[in-house]
Coordinates of C-alpha atoms in Angstrom, one line a residue:
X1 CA 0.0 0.0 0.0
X2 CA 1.3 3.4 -0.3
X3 CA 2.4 5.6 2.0
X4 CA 0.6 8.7 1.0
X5 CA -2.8 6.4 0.9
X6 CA -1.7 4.5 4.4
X7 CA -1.7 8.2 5.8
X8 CA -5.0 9.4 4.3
X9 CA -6.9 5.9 5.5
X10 CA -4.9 6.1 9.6
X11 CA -6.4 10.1 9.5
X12 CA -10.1 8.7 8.4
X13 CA -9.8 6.2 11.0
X14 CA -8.7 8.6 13.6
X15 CA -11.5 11.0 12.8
X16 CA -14.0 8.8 12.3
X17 CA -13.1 6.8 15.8
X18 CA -13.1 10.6 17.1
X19 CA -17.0 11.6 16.2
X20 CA -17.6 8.1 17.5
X21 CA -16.7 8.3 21.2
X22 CA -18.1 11.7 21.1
X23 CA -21.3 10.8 20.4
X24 CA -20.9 7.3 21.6
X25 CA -20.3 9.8 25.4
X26 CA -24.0 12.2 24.2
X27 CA -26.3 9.8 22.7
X28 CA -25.6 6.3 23.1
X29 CA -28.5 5.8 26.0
X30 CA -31.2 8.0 23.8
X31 CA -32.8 5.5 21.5
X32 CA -35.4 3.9 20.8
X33 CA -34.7 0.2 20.0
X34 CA -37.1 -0.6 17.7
X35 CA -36.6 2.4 15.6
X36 CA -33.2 1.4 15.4
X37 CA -33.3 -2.3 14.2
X38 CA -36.6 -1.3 12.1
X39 CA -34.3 1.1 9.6
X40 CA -31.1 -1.4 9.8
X41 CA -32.8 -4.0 8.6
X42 CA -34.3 -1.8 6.1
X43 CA -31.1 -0.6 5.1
X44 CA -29.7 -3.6 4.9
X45 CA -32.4 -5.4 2.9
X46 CA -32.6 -2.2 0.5
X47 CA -28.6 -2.0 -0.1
X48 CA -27.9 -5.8 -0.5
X49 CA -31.1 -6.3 -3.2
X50 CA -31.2 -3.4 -5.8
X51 CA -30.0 -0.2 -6.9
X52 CA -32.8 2.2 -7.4
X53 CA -32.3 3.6 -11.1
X54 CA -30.1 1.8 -13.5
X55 CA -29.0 5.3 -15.2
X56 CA -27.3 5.6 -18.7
X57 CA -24.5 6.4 -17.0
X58 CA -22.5 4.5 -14.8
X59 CA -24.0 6.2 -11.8
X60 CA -26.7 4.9 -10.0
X61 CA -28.9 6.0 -7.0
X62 CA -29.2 3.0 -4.3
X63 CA -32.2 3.2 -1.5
X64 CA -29.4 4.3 0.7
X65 CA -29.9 7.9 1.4
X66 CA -33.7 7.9 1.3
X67 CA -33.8 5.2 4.2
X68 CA -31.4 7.5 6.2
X69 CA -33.8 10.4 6.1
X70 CA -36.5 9.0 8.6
X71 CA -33.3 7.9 10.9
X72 CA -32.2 11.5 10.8
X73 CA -36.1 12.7 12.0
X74 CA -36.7 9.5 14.9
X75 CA -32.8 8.6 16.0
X76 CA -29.7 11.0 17.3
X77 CA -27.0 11.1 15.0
X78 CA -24.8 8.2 17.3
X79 CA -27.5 5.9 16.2
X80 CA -27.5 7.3 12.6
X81 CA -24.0 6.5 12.1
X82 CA -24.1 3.1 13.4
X83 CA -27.2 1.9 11.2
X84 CA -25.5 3.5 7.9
X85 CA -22.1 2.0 9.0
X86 CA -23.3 -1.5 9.6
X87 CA -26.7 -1.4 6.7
X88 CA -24.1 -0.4 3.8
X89 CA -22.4 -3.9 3.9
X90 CA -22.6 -5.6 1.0
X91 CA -23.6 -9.1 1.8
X92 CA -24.8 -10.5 -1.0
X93 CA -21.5 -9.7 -2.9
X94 CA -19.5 -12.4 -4.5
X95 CA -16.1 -14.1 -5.1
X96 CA -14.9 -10.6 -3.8
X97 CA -11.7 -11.2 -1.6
X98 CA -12.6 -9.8 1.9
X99 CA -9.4 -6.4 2.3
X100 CA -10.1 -5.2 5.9
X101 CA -8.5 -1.4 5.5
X102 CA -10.8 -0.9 2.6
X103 CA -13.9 -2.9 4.5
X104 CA -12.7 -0.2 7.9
X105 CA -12.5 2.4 5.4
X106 CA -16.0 2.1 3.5
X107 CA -17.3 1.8 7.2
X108 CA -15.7 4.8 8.4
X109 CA -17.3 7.1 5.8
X110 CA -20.5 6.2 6.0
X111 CA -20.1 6.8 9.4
X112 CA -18.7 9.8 9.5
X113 CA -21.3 11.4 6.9
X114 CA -24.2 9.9 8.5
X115 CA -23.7 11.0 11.7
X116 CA -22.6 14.3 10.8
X117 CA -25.5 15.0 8.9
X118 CA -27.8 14.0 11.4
X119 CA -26.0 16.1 13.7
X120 CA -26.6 19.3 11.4
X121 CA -30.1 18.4 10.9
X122 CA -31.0 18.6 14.5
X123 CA -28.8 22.1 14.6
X124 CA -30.6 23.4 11.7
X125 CA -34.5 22.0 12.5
X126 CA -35.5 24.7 15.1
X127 CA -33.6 27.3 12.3
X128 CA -35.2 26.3 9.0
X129 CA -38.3 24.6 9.8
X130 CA -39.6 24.9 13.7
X131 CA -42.6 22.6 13.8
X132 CA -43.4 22.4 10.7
X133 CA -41.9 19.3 7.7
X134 CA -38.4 19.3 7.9
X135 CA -37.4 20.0 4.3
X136 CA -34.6 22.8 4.5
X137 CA -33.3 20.6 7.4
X138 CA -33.1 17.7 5.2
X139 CA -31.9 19.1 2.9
X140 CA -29.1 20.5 4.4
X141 CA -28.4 17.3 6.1
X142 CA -28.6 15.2 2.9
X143 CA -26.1 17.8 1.5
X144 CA -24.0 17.4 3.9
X145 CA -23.9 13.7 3.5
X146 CA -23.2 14.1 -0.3
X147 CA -20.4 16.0 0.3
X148 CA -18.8 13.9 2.9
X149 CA -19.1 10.9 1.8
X150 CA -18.3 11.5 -1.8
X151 CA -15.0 13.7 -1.2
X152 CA -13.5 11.2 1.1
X153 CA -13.9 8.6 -1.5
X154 CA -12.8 10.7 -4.0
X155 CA -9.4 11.5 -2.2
X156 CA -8.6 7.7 -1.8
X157 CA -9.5 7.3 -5.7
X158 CA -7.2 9.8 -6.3
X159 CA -4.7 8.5 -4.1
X160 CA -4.8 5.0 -4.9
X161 CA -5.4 4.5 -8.7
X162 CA -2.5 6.3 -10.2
X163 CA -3.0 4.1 -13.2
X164 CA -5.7 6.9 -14.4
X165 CA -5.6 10.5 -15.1
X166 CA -7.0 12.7 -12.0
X167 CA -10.5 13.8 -12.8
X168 CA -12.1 17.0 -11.7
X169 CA -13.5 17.1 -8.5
X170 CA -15.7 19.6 -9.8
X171 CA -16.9 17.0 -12.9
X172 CA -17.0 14.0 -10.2
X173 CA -19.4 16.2 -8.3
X174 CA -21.6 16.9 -11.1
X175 CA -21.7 13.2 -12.2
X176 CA -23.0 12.0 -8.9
X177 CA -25.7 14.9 -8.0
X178 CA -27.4 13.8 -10.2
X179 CA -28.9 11.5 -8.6
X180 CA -28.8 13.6 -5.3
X181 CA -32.7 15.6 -6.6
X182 CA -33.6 11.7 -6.8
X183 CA -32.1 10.8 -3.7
X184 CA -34.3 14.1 -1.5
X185 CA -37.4 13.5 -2.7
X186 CA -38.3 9.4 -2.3
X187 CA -36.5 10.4 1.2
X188 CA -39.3 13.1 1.8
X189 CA -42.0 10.3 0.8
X190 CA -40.4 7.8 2.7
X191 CA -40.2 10.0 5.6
X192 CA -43.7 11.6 5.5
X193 CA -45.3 7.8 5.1
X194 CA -42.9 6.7 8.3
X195 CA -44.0 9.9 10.5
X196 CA -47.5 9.7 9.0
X197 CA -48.7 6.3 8.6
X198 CA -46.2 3.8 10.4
X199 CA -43.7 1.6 9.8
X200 CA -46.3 -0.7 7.4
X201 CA -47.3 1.7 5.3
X202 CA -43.0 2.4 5.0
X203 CA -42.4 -0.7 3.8
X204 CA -44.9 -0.5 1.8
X205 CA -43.6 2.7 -0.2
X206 CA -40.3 0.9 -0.6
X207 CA -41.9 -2.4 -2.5
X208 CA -44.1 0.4 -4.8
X209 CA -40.3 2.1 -5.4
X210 CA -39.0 -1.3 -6.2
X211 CA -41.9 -2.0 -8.4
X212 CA -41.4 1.1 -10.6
X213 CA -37.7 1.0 -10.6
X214 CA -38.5 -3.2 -11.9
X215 CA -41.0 -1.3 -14.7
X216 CA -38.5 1.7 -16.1
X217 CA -35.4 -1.1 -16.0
X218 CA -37.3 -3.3 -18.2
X219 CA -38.3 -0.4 -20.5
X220 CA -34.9 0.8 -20.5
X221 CA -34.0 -2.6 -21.3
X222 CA -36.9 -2.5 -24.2
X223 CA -35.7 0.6 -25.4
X224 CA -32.0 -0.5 -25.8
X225 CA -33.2 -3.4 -27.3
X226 CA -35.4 -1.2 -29.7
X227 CA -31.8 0.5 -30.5
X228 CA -30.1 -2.7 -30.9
X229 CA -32.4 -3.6 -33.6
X230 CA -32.6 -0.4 -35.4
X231 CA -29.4 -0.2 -36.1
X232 CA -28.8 -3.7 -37.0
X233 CA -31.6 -3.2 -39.9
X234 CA -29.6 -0.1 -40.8
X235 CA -26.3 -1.7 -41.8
X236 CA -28.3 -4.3 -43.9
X237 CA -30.0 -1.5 -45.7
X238 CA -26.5 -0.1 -46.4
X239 CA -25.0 -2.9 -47.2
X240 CA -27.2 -3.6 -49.8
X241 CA -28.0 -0.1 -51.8
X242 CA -24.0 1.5 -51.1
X243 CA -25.2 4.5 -53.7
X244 CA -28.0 5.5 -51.1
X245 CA -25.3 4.4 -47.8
X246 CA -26.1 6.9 -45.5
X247 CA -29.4 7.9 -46.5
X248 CA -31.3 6.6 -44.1
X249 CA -28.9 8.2 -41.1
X250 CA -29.4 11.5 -43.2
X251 CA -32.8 11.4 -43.3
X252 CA -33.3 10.5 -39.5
X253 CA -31.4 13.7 -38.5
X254 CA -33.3 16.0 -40.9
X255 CA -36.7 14.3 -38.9
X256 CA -35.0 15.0 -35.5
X257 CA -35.0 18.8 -36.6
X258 CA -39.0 18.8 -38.2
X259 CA -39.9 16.9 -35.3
X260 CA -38.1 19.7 -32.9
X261 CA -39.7 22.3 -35.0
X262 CA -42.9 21.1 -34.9
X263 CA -43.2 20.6 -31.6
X264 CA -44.2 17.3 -31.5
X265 CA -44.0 15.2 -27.7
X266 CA -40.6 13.4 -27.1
X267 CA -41.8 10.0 -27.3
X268 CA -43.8 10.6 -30.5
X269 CA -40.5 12.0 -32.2
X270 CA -38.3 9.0 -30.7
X271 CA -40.6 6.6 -32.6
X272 CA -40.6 8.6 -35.4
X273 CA -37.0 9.2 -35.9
X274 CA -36.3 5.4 -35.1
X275 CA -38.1 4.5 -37.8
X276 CA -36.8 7.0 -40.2
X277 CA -33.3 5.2 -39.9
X278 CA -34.6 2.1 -41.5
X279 CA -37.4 3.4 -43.7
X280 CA -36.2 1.7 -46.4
X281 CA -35.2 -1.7 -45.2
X282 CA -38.0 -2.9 -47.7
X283 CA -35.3 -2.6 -50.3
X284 CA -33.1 -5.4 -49.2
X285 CA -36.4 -7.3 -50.7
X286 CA -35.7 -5.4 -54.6
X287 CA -33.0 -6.8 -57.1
X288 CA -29.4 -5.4 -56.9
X289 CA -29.4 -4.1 -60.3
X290 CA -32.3 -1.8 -60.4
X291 CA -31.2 -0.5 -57.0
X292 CA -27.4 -0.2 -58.5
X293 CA -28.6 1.7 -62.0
X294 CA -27.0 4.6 -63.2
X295 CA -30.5 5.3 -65.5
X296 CA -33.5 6.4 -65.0
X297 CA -36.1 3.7 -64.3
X298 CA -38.1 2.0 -66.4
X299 CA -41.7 1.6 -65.8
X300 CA -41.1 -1.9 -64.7
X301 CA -38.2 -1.0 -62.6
X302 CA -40.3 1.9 -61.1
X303 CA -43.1 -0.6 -60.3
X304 CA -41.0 -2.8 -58.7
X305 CA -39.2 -0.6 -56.2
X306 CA -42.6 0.8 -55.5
X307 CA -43.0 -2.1 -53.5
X308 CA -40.1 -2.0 -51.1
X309 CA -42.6 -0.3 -48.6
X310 CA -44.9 -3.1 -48.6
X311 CA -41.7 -5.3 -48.3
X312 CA -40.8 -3.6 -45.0
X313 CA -43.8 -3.2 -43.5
X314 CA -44.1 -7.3 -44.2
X315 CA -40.5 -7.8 -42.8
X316 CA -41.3 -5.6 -39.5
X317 CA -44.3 -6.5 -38.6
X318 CA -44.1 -9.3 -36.5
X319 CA -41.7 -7.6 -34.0
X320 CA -43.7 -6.6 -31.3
X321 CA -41.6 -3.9 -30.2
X322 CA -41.9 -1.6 -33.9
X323 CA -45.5 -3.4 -35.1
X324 CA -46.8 -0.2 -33.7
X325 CA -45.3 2.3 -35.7
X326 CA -44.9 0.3 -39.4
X327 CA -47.5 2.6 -40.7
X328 CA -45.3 5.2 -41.2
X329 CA -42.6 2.7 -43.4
X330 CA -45.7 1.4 -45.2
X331 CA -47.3 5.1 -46.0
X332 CA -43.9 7.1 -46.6
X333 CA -44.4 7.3 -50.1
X334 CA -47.8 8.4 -49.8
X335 CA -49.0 12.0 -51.2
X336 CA -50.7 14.6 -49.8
X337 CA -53.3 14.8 -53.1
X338 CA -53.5 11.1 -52.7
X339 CA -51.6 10.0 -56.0
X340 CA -48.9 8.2 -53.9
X341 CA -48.6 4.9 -52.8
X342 CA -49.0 1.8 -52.1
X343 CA -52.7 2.4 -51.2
X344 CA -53.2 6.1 -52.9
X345 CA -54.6 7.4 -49.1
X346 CA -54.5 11.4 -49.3
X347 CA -54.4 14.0 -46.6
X348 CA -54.9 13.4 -42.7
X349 CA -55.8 9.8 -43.4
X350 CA -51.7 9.6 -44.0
X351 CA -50.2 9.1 -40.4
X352 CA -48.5 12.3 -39.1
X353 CA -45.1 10.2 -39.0
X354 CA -45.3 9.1 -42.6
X355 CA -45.9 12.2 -44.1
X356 CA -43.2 14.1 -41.6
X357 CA -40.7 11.3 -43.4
X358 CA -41.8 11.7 -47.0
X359 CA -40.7 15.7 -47.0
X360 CA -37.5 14.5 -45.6
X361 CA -36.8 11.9 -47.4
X362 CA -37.6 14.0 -50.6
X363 CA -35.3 16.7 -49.0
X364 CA -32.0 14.0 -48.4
X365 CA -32.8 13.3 -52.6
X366 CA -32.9 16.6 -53.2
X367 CA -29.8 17.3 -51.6
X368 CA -27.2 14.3 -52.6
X369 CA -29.0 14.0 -56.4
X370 CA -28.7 10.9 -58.3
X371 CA -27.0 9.5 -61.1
X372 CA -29.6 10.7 -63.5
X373 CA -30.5 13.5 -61.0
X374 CA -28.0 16.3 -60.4
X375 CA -28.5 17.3 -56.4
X376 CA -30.2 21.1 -56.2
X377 CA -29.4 24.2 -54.9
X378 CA -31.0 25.4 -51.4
X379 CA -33.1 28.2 -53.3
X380 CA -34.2 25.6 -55.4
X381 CA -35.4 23.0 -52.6
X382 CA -37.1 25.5 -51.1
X383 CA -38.9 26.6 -54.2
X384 CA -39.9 23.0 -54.8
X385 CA -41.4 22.4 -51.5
X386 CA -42.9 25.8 -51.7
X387 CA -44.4 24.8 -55.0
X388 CA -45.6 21.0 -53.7
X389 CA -46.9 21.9 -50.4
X390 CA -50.9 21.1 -51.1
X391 CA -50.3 18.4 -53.4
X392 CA -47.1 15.8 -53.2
X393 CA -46.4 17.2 -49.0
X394 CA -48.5 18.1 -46.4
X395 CA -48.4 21.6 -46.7
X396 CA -47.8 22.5 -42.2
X397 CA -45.0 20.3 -42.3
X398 CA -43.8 21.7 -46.0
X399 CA -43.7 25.1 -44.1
X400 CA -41.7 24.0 -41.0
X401 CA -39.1 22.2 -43.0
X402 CA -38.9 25.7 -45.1
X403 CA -38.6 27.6 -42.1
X404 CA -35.7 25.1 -41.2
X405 CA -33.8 24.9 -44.2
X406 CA -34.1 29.0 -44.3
X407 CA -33.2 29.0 -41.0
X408 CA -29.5 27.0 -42.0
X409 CA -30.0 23.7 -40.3
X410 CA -28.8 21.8 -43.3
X411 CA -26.5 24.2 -44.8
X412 CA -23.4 21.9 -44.0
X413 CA -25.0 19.6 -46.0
X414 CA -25.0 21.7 -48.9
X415 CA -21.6 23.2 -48.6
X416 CA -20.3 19.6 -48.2
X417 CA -22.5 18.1 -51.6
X418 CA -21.0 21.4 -53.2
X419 CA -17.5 20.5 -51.9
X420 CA -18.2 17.0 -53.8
X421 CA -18.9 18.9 -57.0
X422 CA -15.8 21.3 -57.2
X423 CA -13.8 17.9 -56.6
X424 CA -15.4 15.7 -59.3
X425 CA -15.2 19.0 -61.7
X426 CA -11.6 19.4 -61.0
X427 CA -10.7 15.7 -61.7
X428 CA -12.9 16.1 -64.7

């Protein structure tokens, strides 16, 4: 071990063993047993079992905290300390070897905060609240805790893993608190059901938590899943049609902005933009050569490709987790006057996401060309949609993407299809 890290751990000892006789000397003889193995088996049963939210990140908020709030309200801060120092074992943990400076040290710190914290809290109450809910008082207390406990751990990470650069305290901070907003307020429930309605109706708040955390994991879980397959349908579609690779990402980013513009709910625009990046995965259904020619389409060509939105919708439809949003894949190529297809449907009959993806999937064309279709100017797109709003787009959305495109959300895209042009003129 090193010595600067054997110094740090003997001085959190120290203070930690400190606090403890000092309180151990105020408080030890005012408590009230049950209260106190109530919340430790609580504690315990809460930290060994689950975390609370299985965050993107790597951070996640455990039931700690919010079972320490009621202990700061019905024990002293002695008794606070020893319930967070003994709950916060990890007993269920597995093939870890057992190091006793880091098992003293882990016990230390959640002494030390928890104890200190409850000891502000009962400073601060007559201060900040009186009689009334503690929040301030909580509050304070809970910050208190944060900043504790998570400083002295990030010293010892600091000192001990020199294998890594040194992150910003400041950025560590900012990570964690996070959570911290979390953290406050299923404490405040948990407190004002404990104060309120006893120790059953507690427990019973903490399996309700536990249920919802079980539903948002799985439908994070669902959602990554949903991802998964998106972009595994993405690469296929790229694979097959390499003049169009990168459409499909192009035309999910120009939704992302119409959908921004136009206001629509998160979730709607999620599914929406998901299935813009695989619009076309219909196509991996239509013969190579049609997809790889350099001319114009004949009428038999034309008919065929035609059906690569049937195709997809066919393809998708039996995964539960997209079945409800194929419509917009099946209707993309669907006009506003009704003289689209596959089904010729005109108007509001078209769904909202299918006719947000046909303006811009025309607008990606429009933009990278074709072989037997130069690529067009920005003044000209607009004047195109201008002049098929009310017939081949729905004319709202024609004048949000307007108002976008005007606005220069895509104008790297044309300065980059212009850089391609100067090139291939120069090597010409």
């Amino acid at each position: 071990m090193d010595k600067k890290l054997k110094i740090y751990l003997s001085f959190v000892y120290l203070i930690s063993f400190s606090i403890f006789i000092i309180l151990n000397y105020k408080y030890i003889s005012e408590f009230n047993l049950i209260n106190v193995i109530f919340l430790l088996i609580v504690i315990i049963l809460v930290n060994n079992f689950s975390m609370f939210f299985n965050s993107m990140t790597e951070i996640t908020t455990s039931m700690n905290l919010p079972v320490l709030i009621p202990a700061f309200v019905v024990l002293n801060p002695f008794w606070v300390g020893i319930i967070a120092a003994i709950g916060t074992i990890e007993y269920t943990a597995k093939n870890m070897k057992f190091v006793w400076y880091k098992f003293l040290f882990n016990r230390s710190v959640f002494f030390l905060a928890a104890s200190t914290a409850a000891l502000i809290f009962r400073v601060v109450r007559p201060i900040l609240d009186g009689d009334s809910f503690p929040m301030l008082s909580i509050l304070s207390a809970i910050l208190i805790y944060f900043l504790i406990n998570n400083t002295l751990v990030y010293i010892v990470i600091n000192i001990s893993r020199e294998d890594v650069n040194k992150f910003s305290l400041l950025n560590y901070f900012r990570e964690l608190s996070k959570n911290l907003i979390t953290s406050y307020f299923i404490g405040l429930i948990l407190l004002a059901s404990y104060i309120n309605f006893g120790k059953v109706f507690f427990l019973l708040i903490i399996v309700l938590l536990f249920i919802i955390k079980d539903f948002f994991y799985s439908r994070l879980q669902q959602m990554n899943s949903y991802t998964q397959i998106i972009e595994s349908f993405l690469k296929v579609i790229d694979s097959k049609d390499h003049y169009t690779e990168g459409h499909c990402e192009r035309v999910a980013e120009y939704t992302y902005h119409l959908c921004g513009e136009m206001n629509l709910s998160r979730a709607k625009s999620e599914r929406i933009i998901s299935i813009a990046k695989i619009h076309d995965i219909g196509k991996i259904y239509v013969d190579d050569d049609i997809l790889r020619s350099s001319n114009k389409l004949t009428k038999q060509e034309y008919s065929d490709i035609k059906e690569h939105t049937q195709y997809g919708y066919e393809l998708l439809k039996d995964i539960d987790i997209l079945n409800n949003d194929l419509d917009i894949i099946l209707y993309h190529h669907e006009r506003w006057d009704g003289g689209g297809y596959p089904e010729g449907i005109k108007g509001d009959k078209i769904p909202v996401g299918a006719r947000i993806l046909a303006v811009c999937d025309s607008l990606d064309v429009m933009i990278t060309g074709r072989s037997y279709k130069p690529p067009m100017t920005k003044e000209d797109i607009i004047e195109e949609f201008e002049k098929c709003a009310g017939k081949q787009f729905d004319p709202e959305i024609a004048k949000e993407m307007i108002k976008l495109i005007k606005k220069g959300f895509f104008d790297d895209s044309f300065k980059s299809k212009e850089k391609i042009r100067e090139m291939e003129l120069s090597y010409s």
